[in-house]
Short mmCIF file of C-alpha atoms in Angstrom, two decimals:
data_model
loop_
_atom_site.label_atom_id
_atom_site.label_comp_id
_atom_site.label_asym_id
_atom_site.label_seq_id
_atom_site.Cartn_x
_atom_site.Cartn_y
_atom_site.Cartn_z
CA MET A 1253 -37.28 36.89 59.36
CA THR A 1254 -38.76 33.43 59.47
CA THR A 1255 -39.39 30.78 56.84
CA ALA A 1256 -42.65 30.29 54.96
CA ASP A 1257 -43.89 27.85 57.59
CA GLY A 1258 -43.10 30.28 60.40
CA SER A 1259 -40.09 28.43 61.86
CA PRO A 1260 -36.79 30.24 62.44
CA TRP A 1261 -34.64 30.25 59.29
CA TRP A 1262 -31.60 28.71 60.97
CA ARG A 1263 -33.41 25.45 61.79
CA GLY A 1264 -33.37 24.22 58.19
CA ALA A 1265 -31.11 26.58 56.25
CA VAL A 1266 -28.46 25.76 53.67
CA ILE A 1267 -25.51 27.88 54.81
CA TYR A 1268 -22.50 28.55 52.57
CA GLN A 1269 -19.11 29.25 54.11
CA VAL A 1270 -17.05 31.96 52.41
CA TYR A 1271 -13.35 32.03 53.25
CA PRO A 1272 -12.73 35.62 52.09
CA ARG A 1273 -9.04 35.27 51.17
CA SER A 1274 -9.90 32.56 48.68
CA PHE A 1275 -13.38 33.28 47.33
CA ALA A 1276 -12.82 36.04 44.76
CA ASP A 1277 -10.27 38.85 44.31
CA GLY A 1278 -11.78 42.17 43.27
CA ASP A 1279 -8.75 44.49 43.39
CA GLY A 1280 -6.10 42.32 41.75
CA ASP A 1281 -3.68 41.82 44.64
CA GLY A 1282 -4.08 38.02 44.52
CA ILE A 1283 -6.07 37.92 47.78
CA GLY A 1284 -9.83 37.55 47.96
CA ASP A 1285 -11.79 40.49 49.29
CA VAL A 1286 -15.24 41.96 49.91
CA ALA A 1287 -15.38 43.47 46.42
CA GLY A 1288 -14.80 39.99 45.01
CA ILE A 1289 -17.57 38.52 47.16
CA ARG A 1290 -20.01 41.22 46.05
CA SER A 1291 -19.16 40.52 42.41
CA ARG A 1292 -20.00 36.82 42.86
CA LEU A 1293 -23.21 37.01 44.84
CA ASP A 1294 -25.03 35.88 41.71
CA HIS A 1295 -23.27 32.50 42.01
CA LEU A 1296 -24.60 32.03 45.54
CA ALA A 1297 -28.08 33.14 44.53
CA ALA A 1298 -28.05 30.65 41.65
CA LEU A 1299 -26.83 27.95 44.00
CA GLY A 1300 -29.85 28.67 46.18
CA VAL A 1301 -28.25 29.05 49.60
CA ASP A 1302 -30.12 30.68 52.47
CA ALA A 1303 -27.19 32.30 54.27
CA ILE A 1304 -23.47 33.03 54.00
CA TRP A 1305 -21.02 32.54 56.85
CA PHE A 1306 -17.98 34.78 56.40
CA SER A 1307 -14.72 33.65 58.00
CA PRO A 1308 -12.84 36.46 59.81
CA TRP A 1309 -12.14 39.62 57.84
CA TYR A 1310 -11.02 41.86 60.71
CA PRO A 1311 -7.78 43.87 60.95
CA SER A 1312 -5.09 41.29 61.67
CA PRO A 1313 -1.35 40.65 61.25
CA MET A 1314 -2.50 37.31 59.73
CA ALA A 1315 -0.38 35.07 61.94
CA ASP A 1316 -3.27 32.60 61.69
CA ALA A 1317 -5.13 33.72 58.55
CA GLY A 1318 -7.20 36.33 60.36
CA TYR A 1319 -8.11 34.31 63.45
CA ASP A 1320 -5.68 36.61 65.27
CA VAL A 1321 -7.96 39.65 65.52
CA ALA A 1322 -6.63 43.13 66.28
CA ASP A 1323 -9.99 44.95 66.04
CA TYR A 1324 -13.40 43.24 66.16
CA ARG A 1325 -15.25 46.29 64.83
CA ASP A 1326 -13.49 46.96 61.56
CA ILE A 1327 -12.31 45.29 58.33
CA ASP A 1328 -8.72 44.61 57.36
CA PRO A 1329 -7.72 46.85 54.41
CA VAL A 1330 -6.65 43.74 52.47
CA PHE A 1331 -10.35 42.80 52.38
CA GLY A 1332 -11.86 46.28 51.96
CA THR A 1333 -13.79 48.61 54.23
CA LEU A 1334 -16.60 48.44 56.74
CA ALA A 1335 -18.77 50.42 54.33
CA GLU A 1336 -18.24 47.71 51.70
CA VAL A 1337 -19.25 45.03 54.20
CA GLU A 1338 -22.41 46.93 55.07
CA ALA A 1339 -23.21 47.13 51.35
CA LEU A 1340 -22.52 43.40 50.99
CA ILE A 1341 -24.92 42.55 53.81
CA ALA A 1342 -27.63 44.72 52.21
CA GLU A 1343 -27.05 43.28 48.73
CA ALA A 1344 -27.21 39.73 50.06
CA HIS A 1345 -30.45 40.53 51.89
CA ALA A 1346 -31.90 41.86 48.64
CA LEU A 1347 -31.22 38.43 47.13
CA GLY A 1348 -32.86 36.68 50.08
CA ILE A 1349 -29.50 35.60 51.55
CA ARG A 1350 -28.71 36.15 55.22
CA SER A 1351 -25.27 36.90 56.64
CA ILE A 1352 -23.31 35.29 59.48
CA VAL A 1353 -20.04 36.78 60.73
CA ASP A 1354 -17.27 34.95 62.57
CA VAL A 1355 -16.38 36.09 66.09
CA VAL A 1356 -13.19 34.79 67.73
CA PRO A 1357 -13.64 35.15 71.52
CA ASN A 1358 -11.00 32.81 72.94
CA HIS A 1359 -8.05 34.94 71.89
CA CYS A 1360 -7.06 38.04 69.98
CA SER A 1361 -3.95 39.20 68.15
CA ASP A 1362 -0.87 40.31 70.03
CA ALA A 1363 -1.39 43.56 68.08
CA HIS A 1364 -4.73 44.16 69.84
CA PRO A 1365 -4.62 47.44 71.81
CA TRP A 1366 -5.41 45.68 75.08
CA PHE A 1367 -2.49 43.30 74.74
CA GLN A 1368 -0.12 46.02 73.61
CA ALA A 1369 -1.07 48.02 76.71
CA ALA A 1370 -0.54 44.93 78.86
CA LEU A 1371 2.99 44.53 77.51
CA ALA A 1372 3.85 48.22 77.71
CA GLY A 1373 2.55 48.58 81.26
CA GLY A 1374 4.67 45.77 82.64
CA PRO A 1375 3.88 43.82 85.81
CA GLY A 1376 0.86 45.24 87.59
CA ALA A 1377 -0.68 46.84 84.49
CA PRO A 1378 -4.49 46.49 84.75
CA GLU A 1379 -4.68 45.26 81.14
CA ARG A 1380 -2.73 42.15 82.15
CA ASP A 1381 -5.79 40.97 84.07
CA LEU A 1382 -7.63 40.74 80.75
CA PHE A 1383 -5.28 37.92 79.69
CA TRP A 1384 -3.46 35.06 81.42
CA PHE A 1385 -0.17 36.52 82.60
CA ARG A 1386 1.58 34.33 85.15
CA PRO A 1387 5.06 34.06 86.67
CA GLY A 1388 7.16 31.13 85.54
CA ARG A 1389 8.12 28.16 87.62
CA GLY A 1390 11.57 27.54 89.00
CA PRO A 1391 13.91 29.78 91.00
CA ASN A 1392 14.38 32.19 88.10
CA GLY A 1393 10.87 31.92 86.70
CA ASP A 1394 12.30 30.54 83.49
CA GLN A 1395 10.05 27.47 83.32
CA ARG A 1396 6.59 27.63 81.73
CA PRO A 1397 3.68 27.90 84.21
CA THR A 1398 2.20 24.63 82.86
CA ASP A 1399 3.05 21.95 80.34
CA TRP A 1400 -0.25 22.28 78.50
CA VAL A 1401 -0.16 21.32 74.81
CA GLY A 1402 -1.64 23.82 72.36
CA GLU A 1403 -4.49 23.32 69.91
CA PHE A 1404 -1.95 23.41 67.08
CA GLY A 1405 0.47 21.32 69.09
CA GLY A 1406 3.52 22.83 70.74
CA GLU A 1407 3.88 25.06 73.78
CA THR A 1408 1.18 27.32 75.19
CA TRP A 1409 3.16 29.95 77.11
CA THR A 1410 5.49 32.70 75.90
CA ARG A 1411 7.69 34.75 78.20
CA THR A 1412 7.60 38.51 78.03
CA THR A 1413 10.33 41.09 78.49
CA ASN A 1414 9.68 43.82 81.02
CA PRO A 1415 9.92 47.48 79.96
CA ASP A 1416 13.32 47.66 81.70
CA GLY A 1417 14.64 44.75 79.62
CA THR A 1418 14.51 42.08 82.31
CA PRO A 1419 12.73 38.74 81.76
CA GLY A 1420 9.07 39.04 82.71
CA ASP A 1421 5.94 36.97 83.20
CA TRP A 1422 4.56 34.44 80.79
CA TYR A 1423 1.25 34.69 78.88
CA LEU A 1424 -1.06 31.89 77.75
CA HIS A 1425 -1.91 31.15 74.11
CA LEU A 1426 -3.71 27.94 73.20
CA PHE A 1427 -2.92 28.62 69.54
CA THR A 1428 0.08 30.57 68.24
CA ALA A 1429 2.19 32.91 70.35
CA GLU A 1430 0.64 35.78 68.37
CA GLN A 1431 -2.81 34.83 69.75
CA PRO A 1432 -2.96 35.58 73.51
CA ASP A 1433 -5.97 34.07 75.29
CA PHE A 1434 -8.49 36.34 76.96
CA ASN A 1435 -9.28 35.90 80.65
CA TRP A 1436 -13.03 35.35 80.60
CA ASP A 1437 -13.19 35.59 84.38
CA HIS A 1438 -12.78 39.36 83.92
CA PRO A 1439 -16.09 41.27 83.55
CA ARG A 1440 -14.54 43.72 81.07
CA VAL A 1441 -13.90 40.88 78.60
CA ARG A 1442 -17.51 39.74 78.89
CA THR A 1443 -18.87 43.24 78.44
CA GLU A 1444 -16.60 43.87 75.47
CA PHE A 1445 -17.78 40.87 73.51
CA GLU A 1446 -21.45 41.49 74.23
CA ASP A 1447 -20.86 44.93 72.71
CA VAL A 1448 -19.11 43.34 69.71
CA LEU A 1449 -22.23 41.22 69.11
CA ARG A 1450 -24.39 44.33 69.19
CA PHE A 1451 -22.03 46.10 66.78
CA TRP A 1452 -22.59 43.43 64.13
CA PHE A 1453 -26.28 42.88 64.82
CA ASP A 1454 -26.75 46.64 64.43
CA ARG A 1455 -25.27 46.30 60.93
CA GLY A 1456 -27.83 43.76 59.92
CA VAL A 1457 -26.06 40.43 60.31
CA ASP A 1458 -28.37 37.54 61.00
CA GLY A 1459 -26.01 35.29 62.93
CA ILE A 1460 -22.71 34.90 64.73
CA ARG A 1461 -20.43 31.90 64.25
CA ILE A 1462 -18.35 31.41 67.41
CA ASP A 1463 -14.81 30.15 66.94
CA SER A 1464 -13.41 27.61 69.43
CA ALA A 1465 -16.55 28.00 71.51
CA GLY A 1466 -15.63 25.43 74.15
CA LEU A 1467 -12.24 26.86 75.14
CA LEU A 1468 -13.02 30.24 76.69
CA VAL A 1469 -13.01 29.35 80.40
CA LYS A 1470 -9.82 28.08 82.08
CA ASP A 1471 -9.15 26.56 85.48
CA GLY A 1472 -7.38 29.41 87.23
CA THR A 1473 -5.40 27.04 89.42
CA LEU A 1474 -3.58 25.94 86.24
CA PRO A 1475 -3.55 22.19 86.90
CA GLU A 1476 -1.75 19.90 84.51
CA THR A 1477 -3.84 17.81 82.15
CA ARG A 1478 -4.75 14.42 83.62
CA PRO A 1479 -7.29 11.81 82.49
CA ASP A 1480 -8.78 11.43 85.98
CA ARG A 1481 -10.03 15.02 86.34
CA PRO A 1482 -11.71 17.73 84.22
CA HIS A 1483 -9.62 19.21 81.44
CA PRO A 1484 -8.13 22.55 82.51
CA PHE A 1485 -9.40 24.55 79.52
CA ARG A 1486 -11.81 22.48 77.40
CA ASP A 1487 -15.55 22.47 78.02
CA LEU A 1488 -15.54 23.83 81.57
CA ASP A 1489 -19.01 24.44 82.97
CA GLY A 1490 -18.45 28.17 83.37
CA VAL A 1491 -18.58 28.68 79.60
CA HIS A 1492 -22.33 28.23 79.59
CA GLU A 1493 -23.06 31.42 81.51
CA ILE A 1494 -21.18 33.33 78.79
CA TYR A 1495 -23.48 31.95 76.12
CA ARG A 1496 -26.58 32.57 78.21
CA ALA A 1497 -25.56 36.24 78.26
CA TRP A 1498 -24.93 36.16 74.51
CA ARG A 1499 -28.34 34.59 73.94
CA ARG A 1500 -29.96 37.47 75.81
CA VAL A 1501 -28.20 39.87 73.45
CA ALA A 1502 -29.29 37.94 70.35
CA ASP A 1503 -32.87 37.65 71.58
CA SER A 1504 -33.06 41.41 72.11
CA TYR A 1505 -32.96 41.89 68.31
CA PRO A 1506 -35.78 41.17 65.87
CA GLY A 1507 -35.53 38.59 63.13
CA ASP A 1508 -34.29 35.33 64.67
CA ARG A 1509 -30.62 36.24 65.12
CA ALA A 1510 -28.65 33.02 65.52
CA LEU A 1511 -25.61 31.97 67.53
CA ILE A 1512 -23.73 29.04 65.99
CA GLY A 1513 -20.86 27.42 67.87
CA GLU A 1514 -17.72 25.64 66.76
CA VAL A 1515 -17.88 22.95 69.42
CA TRP A 1516 -15.43 20.04 69.06
CA MET A 1517 -16.96 17.71 71.63
CA PRO A 1518 -16.92 13.90 71.38
CA ASP A 1519 -19.32 13.52 74.32
CA ARG A 1520 -22.75 14.08 72.77
CA GLN A 1521 -24.41 15.03 76.04
CA ARG A 1522 -21.74 17.63 76.75
CA PHE A 1523 -22.16 18.85 73.16
CA ALA A 1524 -25.93 19.18 73.61
CA ASN A 1525 -25.41 21.32 76.72
CA TYR A 1526 -24.34 24.19 74.44
CA LEU A 1527 -27.71 24.00 72.69
CA ARG A 1528 -30.03 24.32 75.64
CA PRO A 1529 -32.91 26.73 74.97
CA ASP A 1530 -31.18 29.69 76.62
CA GLU A 1531 -27.75 29.17 75.03
CA LEU A 1532 -26.61 28.68 71.41
CA HIS A 1533 -29.07 28.05 68.61
CA ALA A 1534 -26.90 25.55 66.73
CA ALA A 1535 -23.41 24.03 66.64
CA PHE A 1536 -21.29 22.30 64.03
CA ASN A 1537 -21.62 18.53 63.82
CA PHE A 1538 -18.02 17.35 63.70
CA ASP A 1539 -19.04 13.78 64.54
CA PHE A 1540 -20.72 13.52 61.14
CA LEU A 1541 -17.92 15.39 59.35
CA GLY A 1542 -15.29 12.98 60.64
CA CYS A 1543 -17.37 9.83 60.18
CA ALA A 1544 -16.17 6.99 57.97
CA TRP A 1545 -17.87 6.33 54.63
CA ASP A 1546 -19.60 3.30 56.10
CA ALA A 1547 -23.33 2.67 56.41
CA SER A 1548 -23.36 1.46 60.02
CA ALA A 1549 -21.01 4.23 61.19
CA LEU A 1550 -23.02 6.91 59.43
CA ARG A 1551 -26.31 5.62 60.77
CA GLU A 1552 -24.91 5.59 64.30
CA SER A 1553 -23.67 9.16 63.82
CA ILE A 1554 -27.02 10.31 62.44
CA ASP A 1555 -29.00 8.61 65.20
CA GLY A 1556 -26.70 9.89 67.92
CA THR A 1557 -26.81 13.40 66.51
CA LEU A 1558 -30.59 13.52 66.26
CA SER A 1559 -31.05 12.02 69.73
CA ALA A 1560 -28.68 14.49 71.37
CA HIS A 1561 -30.33 17.46 69.66
CA ALA A 1562 -33.82 16.23 70.49
CA LEU A 1563 -32.99 16.38 74.21
CA VAL A 1564 -32.66 20.16 73.98
CA GLY A 1565 -35.02 20.88 71.06
CA ALA A 1566 -32.21 22.11 68.81
CA PRO A 1567 -31.81 21.47 65.08
CA ALA A 1568 -28.97 19.25 63.91
CA THR A 1569 -26.36 20.49 61.47
CA TRP A 1570 -24.67 18.46 58.73
CA VAL A 1571 -21.17 19.42 57.62
CA LEU A 1572 -18.84 17.65 55.17
CA SER A 1573 -15.91 20.11 54.94
CA ASN A 1574 -14.72 23.49 56.16
CA HIS A 1575 -11.65 25.74 56.16
CA ASP A 1576 -9.85 23.58 58.75
CA VAL A 1577 -10.24 20.02 57.45
CA THR A 1578 -9.14 17.96 54.47
CA ARG A 1579 -11.71 18.35 51.70
CA HIS A 1580 -14.03 15.37 51.60
CA VAL A 1581 -13.46 14.60 47.91
CA THR A 1582 -9.93 13.69 49.01
CA ARG A 1583 -10.91 11.98 52.30
CA TYR A 1584 -13.52 9.77 50.69
CA GLY A 1585 -10.98 8.48 48.19
CA ARG A 1586 -8.69 7.07 50.88
CA ALA A 1587 -8.50 3.73 52.65
CA ASP A 1588 -9.30 5.58 55.89
CA THR A 1589 -12.25 7.87 55.10
CA THR A 1590 -12.48 9.41 58.57
CA PHE A 1591 -11.03 12.78 59.55
CA SER A 1592 -8.86 13.50 62.57
CA PHE A 1593 -6.21 16.14 63.16
CA ALA A 1594 -4.21 13.51 65.04
CA THR A 1595 -3.91 11.26 61.98
CA LYS A 1596 -3.70 13.82 59.17
CA ARG A 1597 -0.44 13.20 57.33
CA GLU A 1598 1.22 14.29 54.13
CA GLY A 1599 1.56 11.79 51.29
CA THR A 1600 -1.55 9.74 52.06
CA PRO A 1601 -2.73 8.09 48.80
CA THR A 1602 -6.17 8.97 47.48
CA ASP A 1603 -8.38 7.93 44.56
CA LEU A 1604 -10.01 11.18 43.42
CA GLU A 1605 -12.45 9.47 41.07
CA LEU A 1606 -13.76 7.33 43.92
CA GLY A 1607 -13.72 10.29 46.31
CA THR A 1608 -15.72 12.42 43.87
CA ARG A 1609 -18.34 9.70 43.39
CA ARG A 1610 -18.75 9.36 47.15
CA ALA A 1611 -18.80 13.12 47.62
CA ARG A 1612 -21.71 13.38 45.20
CA ALA A 1613 -23.62 10.77 47.19
CA ALA A 1614 -22.70 12.49 50.46
CA ALA A 1615 -24.12 15.76 49.13
CA LEU A 1616 -27.56 14.20 48.69
CA LEU A 1617 -27.30 12.51 52.07
CA SER A 1618 -26.35 15.66 53.98
CA LEU A 1619 -28.90 17.85 52.19
CA SER A 1620 -31.75 15.46 52.99
CA LEU A 1621 -31.13 14.96 56.71
CA PRO A 1622 -33.23 16.85 59.30
CA GLY A 1623 -31.84 20.26 60.20
CA ALA A 1624 -29.44 22.71 58.58
CA ALA A 1625 -26.74 21.90 56.01
CA TYR A 1626 -23.41 23.67 55.51
CA VAL A 1627 -21.54 23.92 52.21
CA TYR A 1628 -17.90 24.99 52.26
CA GLN A 1629 -16.86 27.12 49.29
CA GLY A 1630 -15.66 24.94 46.42
CA GLU A 1631 -17.47 21.89 47.74
CA GLU A 1632 -20.12 22.57 45.10
CA LEU A 1633 -17.36 22.42 42.46
CA GLY A 1634 -15.98 19.09 43.64
CA LEU A 1635 -12.65 20.63 44.61
CA TYR A 1636 -10.10 18.34 46.20
CA GLU A 1637 -7.39 19.01 48.78
CA VAL A 1638 -4.30 20.58 47.15
CA GLU A 1639 -1.48 18.57 48.68
CA ASP A 1640 1.54 19.63 46.64
CA ILE A 1641 1.84 23.26 47.70
CA PRO A 1642 5.57 24.09 47.76
CA TYR A 1643 6.93 24.39 51.27
CA ALA A 1644 8.02 27.99 50.69
CA GLN A 1645 4.43 29.00 49.89
CA ARG A 1646 2.70 27.33 52.84
CA GLN A 1647 1.26 29.78 55.33
CA ASP A 1648 -0.66 27.77 57.91
CA PRO A 1649 1.10 27.81 61.31
CA MET A 1650 -0.24 24.32 62.05
CA TRP A 1651 2.33 22.88 59.63
CA GLU A 1652 5.34 24.41 61.40
CA ARG A 1653 3.99 23.94 64.94
CA SER A 1654 3.46 20.22 64.31
CA GLY A 1655 7.10 19.84 63.32
CA ARG A 1656 5.96 19.63 59.68
CA VAL A 1657 4.15 16.38 60.41
CA ASP A 1658 0.64 17.75 59.86
CA PRO A 1659 0.51 19.19 56.31
CA GLY A 1660 -1.60 22.08 57.56
CA ARG A 1661 -4.82 23.58 56.26
CA ASP A 1662 -3.60 25.50 53.22
CA GLY A 1663 -4.73 22.69 50.92
CA CYS A 1664 -8.43 23.36 51.56
CA ARG A 1665 -7.97 27.13 51.33
CA VAL A 1666 -6.66 27.41 47.76
CA PRO A 1667 -8.47 30.18 45.80
CA LEU A 1668 -11.56 29.15 43.87
CA PRO A 1669 -11.57 28.60 40.09
CA TRP A 1670 -14.27 30.61 38.33
CA SER A 1671 -13.50 30.57 34.61
CA GLY A 1672 -10.87 30.08 31.93
CA ASP A 1673 -8.32 27.38 31.14
CA GLU A 1674 -5.39 28.39 33.33
CA PRO A 1675 -4.67 30.01 36.70
CA PRO A 1676 -5.92 32.23 38.20
CA PHE A 1677 -9.13 30.88 36.63
CA GLY A 1678 -11.01 34.14 37.01
CA PHE A 1679 -10.23 34.42 40.72
CA SER A 1680 -8.53 37.76 40.03
CA PRO A 1681 -8.97 40.32 37.23
CA ASP A 1682 -6.64 40.31 34.23
CA GLY A 1683 -3.10 41.49 35.00
CA ALA A 1684 -3.45 40.78 38.72
CA ALA A 1685 -0.85 39.41 41.10
CA ALA A 1686 -0.64 35.63 41.39
CA PRO A 1687 -3.12 34.09 43.85
CA TRP A 1688 -1.84 33.88 47.40
CA LEU A 1689 -1.81 30.07 47.13
CA PRO A 1690 -1.20 28.26 43.81
CA GLN A 1691 -4.12 26.59 42.00
CA PRO A 1692 -3.75 23.21 40.27
CA ALA A 1693 -3.72 23.43 36.47
CA ASP A 1694 -6.31 20.66 36.15
CA TRP A 1695 -8.90 22.75 37.96
CA LYS A 1696 -9.77 24.06 34.49
CA ASP A 1697 -12.42 21.33 34.36
CA ARG A 1698 -13.82 22.31 37.78
CA THR A 1699 -14.46 26.03 37.25
CA VAL A 1700 -17.92 27.48 37.66
CA GLN A 1701 -17.89 28.30 33.96
CA ALA A 1702 -16.92 24.77 32.88
CA GLN A 1703 -19.57 23.13 35.08
CA THR A 1704 -22.49 25.45 34.44
CA GLY A 1705 -25.00 23.76 32.17
CA ASP A 1706 -23.33 20.35 32.39
CA PRO A 1707 -26.00 18.06 33.87
CA ASN A 1708 -23.32 15.65 35.09
CA SER A 1709 -21.26 18.25 36.95
CA MET A 1710 -20.96 18.61 40.71
CA LEU A 1711 -22.16 22.21 40.49
CA GLU A 1712 -25.40 21.30 38.69
CA LEU A 1713 -25.95 18.47 41.18
CA TYR A 1714 -25.74 20.94 44.08
CA ARG A 1715 -27.98 23.45 42.31
CA ALA A 1716 -30.57 20.78 41.60
CA ALA A 1717 -30.40 19.35 45.12
CA ILE A 1718 -30.79 22.71 46.86
CA ARG A 1719 -33.61 23.66 44.46
CA ALA A 1720 -35.38 20.35 45.18
CA ARG A 1721 -34.80 20.78 48.90
CA ARG A 1722 -36.51 24.18 48.80
CA ALA A 1723 -39.45 22.70 46.89
CA GLU A 1724 -39.84 19.59 49.06
CA PRO A 1725 -41.95 20.33 52.17
CA ALA A 1726 -40.51 17.31 54.03
CA LEU A 1727 -36.90 18.50 53.82
CA GLY A 1728 -35.07 20.89 56.12
CA ASP A 1729 -36.09 20.77 59.77
CA GLY A 1730 -38.23 17.87 60.97
CA GLY A 1731 -38.06 14.16 61.64
CA LEU A 1732 -36.64 11.06 59.99
CA SER A 1733 -37.79 7.42 59.78
CA TRP A 1734 -35.44 4.61 58.80
CA LEU A 1735 -36.70 2.17 56.18
CA PRO A 1736 -35.76 -1.49 55.72
CA ALA A 1737 -32.68 -1.80 53.50
CA PRO A 1738 -29.98 -4.31 52.51
CA ASP A 1739 -26.69 -4.37 54.40
CA GLY A 1740 -24.53 -1.38 53.52
CA VAL A 1741 -27.48 0.77 52.43
CA LEU A 1742 -28.98 3.77 54.22
CA ALA A 1743 -32.68 4.28 53.49
CA PHE A 1744 -34.96 6.74 55.22
CA SER A 1745 -38.13 8.73 54.76
CA ARG A 1746 -38.66 12.37 55.62
CA GLY A 1747 -42.44 12.11 55.29
CA GLY A 1748 -44.83 12.88 52.47
CA GLY A 1749 -43.46 10.02 50.41
CA PHE A 1750 -39.93 11.45 50.19
CA ARG A 1751 -37.14 8.89 50.50
CA CYS A 1752 -33.36 8.96 50.38
CA LEU A 1753 -31.29 5.85 49.62
CA VAL A 1754 -27.50 5.73 49.77
CA ASN A 1755 -25.65 2.59 48.68
CA LEU A 1756 -22.38 2.28 50.59
CA SER A 1757 -21.99 -1.43 49.83
CA ASP A 1758 -19.77 -2.89 47.12
CA ALA A 1759 -22.62 -4.19 44.91
CA PRO A 1760 -25.67 -2.68 43.16
CA VAL A 1761 -29.00 -2.93 44.99
CA PRO A 1762 -32.57 -2.80 43.64
CA LEU A 1763 -34.47 0.45 43.81
CA PRO A 1764 -38.02 0.49 45.21
CA ALA A 1765 -40.52 -0.28 42.46
CA ASP A 1766 -42.92 2.50 43.50
CA GLY A 1767 -40.42 5.35 43.68
CA GLU A 1768 -40.41 8.30 41.28
CA LEU A 1769 -36.86 9.56 40.81
CA VAL A 1770 -36.29 13.11 42.05
CA LEU A 1771 -32.50 13.22 41.82
CA ALA A 1772 -29.54 10.83 41.62
CA SER A 1773 -25.91 11.47 42.48
CA GLY A 1774 -24.75 9.33 39.57
CA PRO A 1775 -25.98 7.09 36.73
CA LEU A 1776 -28.35 4.28 37.67
CA ASP A 1777 -28.00 0.76 36.31
CA ASP A 1778 -31.28 -0.53 34.86
CA GLY A 1779 -33.29 -0.17 38.04
CA LEU A 1780 -30.32 -0.79 40.32
CA LEU A 1781 -28.56 1.66 42.63
CA PRO A 1782 -24.79 1.32 42.06
CA PRO A 1783 -22.24 1.46 44.89
CA ASP A 1784 -21.36 4.91 46.25
CA THR A 1785 -24.52 6.41 44.75
CA ALA A 1786 -27.50 8.14 46.36
CA VAL A 1787 -31.01 8.85 45.13
CA TRP A 1788 -33.95 10.94 46.20
CA LEU A 1789 -37.29 9.32 45.46
CA ARG A 1790 -40.90 10.28 45.88
CA ALA A 1791 -43.45 7.52 46.36
CA ALA A 1792 -46.95 7.78 44.93
CA HIS A 1793 -48.19 6.94 48.42
CA ALA A 1794 -46.36 7.67 51.65
CA PRO A 1795 -44.38 4.54 52.67
CA GLU A 1796 -44.80 2.67 55.88
CA GLU A 1797 -42.50 4.38 58.35
CA SER A 1798 -40.56 2.60 61.07
CA ASP A 1799 -37.91 3.42 63.64
CA PRO A 1800 -38.83 7.14 63.79
CA THR A 1801 -36.10 9.47 64.99
#
C-alpha cells in the first residue's frame, strides 16, 4: 500500500498512538481494551489519521504497564483476544487506517517461559544463555556484577536463589527486576524475534514500533560506565546487524511494512545510523519533542533533524508527546518548556492557559513540517498532565525506583474523556468499575462530545489541520525553505505557495499581505499574528524561497 503519489505511506503519515489501557473500556472493568478501541475507530477516522500505533497489549504481569512481555504472540485477557485484534486490524484497514504494533526486544517479563526455565534449571541451564546471568563479585558473590544504573534509575542486577535454596547468580535488567534483559549475542534470541515479526506481519500489521531500540547489545566484558570509552549498553555498533536482519524480514512482505525505532540518541549522526537504507525506516524525534518553546532552538532542532535524515534518505518524524513524557500542554505552560527525565519533578508550576495556546500553535507547526507526524491519544483533546494522582493509586515503577523524586508517567496515561459531565466521561459503559487511574473533574470541557462542533476547540483544530494536510500537495514528505521573518518568528514554505508562520515572540507581528488564510491556531488581531499563535497561509503566487533544507 502506497500513497496517491506512489511514495511509501510511512514517509508522510499522521500516526496516532493508542495506549490501550487508557483509550476506551469496552467490558466495564475500568481498563481500556480492544473492544473499546474497536468501538471508537470512528473517532480516529473522523480525525483523519493514517495509522494507529498500539502500545503493548501482550500477556504480562504488568510490572511496567505491559512492557514486561510474557508472550509476544498473544493478547493479555485484560485487553481481549487475538481474534479481536485480528478483527480490529481488518476494521481499521476498511477505514483506510494502517496498524503498527509495539515489540519490546530488549527484555521480557520474568514470567516469560524462557526465564522461568532459566530459573528452574539453575546454574548451567541452557536457557540462562538467553539472558545475562553472571556470578557476583566478592568472595561470596554477594556484590553486583557491575554498578550500572538502570533506565528507571536504581540497580540493574538481581540475585537469584538456586533450586537447592542457596544464593545463586545475578541477572541483568536495565529496567525493573521483573524485566530481565535478553542476550542478543545468542542466535536463538535473534531467530525468535524475527519469527515474532513474521507472526504480526502475517496478521496484517503494517509496521512495528521497536521499544528501547538502542539498548539491545551489551559489552560482554561488563565494563563500568566511563565518559572516556563507549557506553557498555547504549548504542553499541552490533545493534545495527540486528536491524538489518529485521529489515530483510519486513522487505519480504508486500505493502511497505515499516520498522519504527524508539531511539533516544543526542548525537544526530549516531541517530541517523539507525535509518540507513537497509535498517529502520523511521525513528522517533526526541530532540524536537524535548525542545524549548523558543524560535531559535526550534529552528536549530528542525534544521539538524532534516540534515541528519537527508544523509540517509529517511523521512523525519515530529512528536510532541507520548506515553512516557509530560504532556506538552503542561510543559509549554512552564518557565522551562523543555523535557528531560533528569529534571522532571513533582510540584512544578504551570500555566495551562498559556500551555494550551502554545500547544495549538505547536500542532500546526508539527503537522506542517516535512515527514511523518505522531499524535498521542488525548493530544487532540488538549489534555494536560494529571499531577495530583494520589500516591496509593500510582502504578508507574519509575516513581518508586527514583526514590519518589520523579513523579512517574501515570499523569500522561490517565483514561480519555469521551462524553458526559463527570467521570468516567464515557471511558467505560454505565455501571462499570472506576477507571484504573482517576480522571480530573474539569475534563468535562475536554471530552470528545464537548469539543465536537466547537470551531474553537482543540479537537476541531486537529481535525481541520489533518484534513488540510491531506488536501495540500506540499505537505507530508518533501522539502522546506525558510522565509525571512522577524526575531522570534518561524516562517517557512513547503512549496506551491504554502507557508507556515509561528510567532514565538512576545509581541504581535504583521502577516504577509498576499497570504490567504488556510488555518490559524488562535484568533488573529487585525492583520497581526499574536504571540504563541501559528497560521497556515497560501499565497496567490509561490513565494521566493531561500535557505532550502
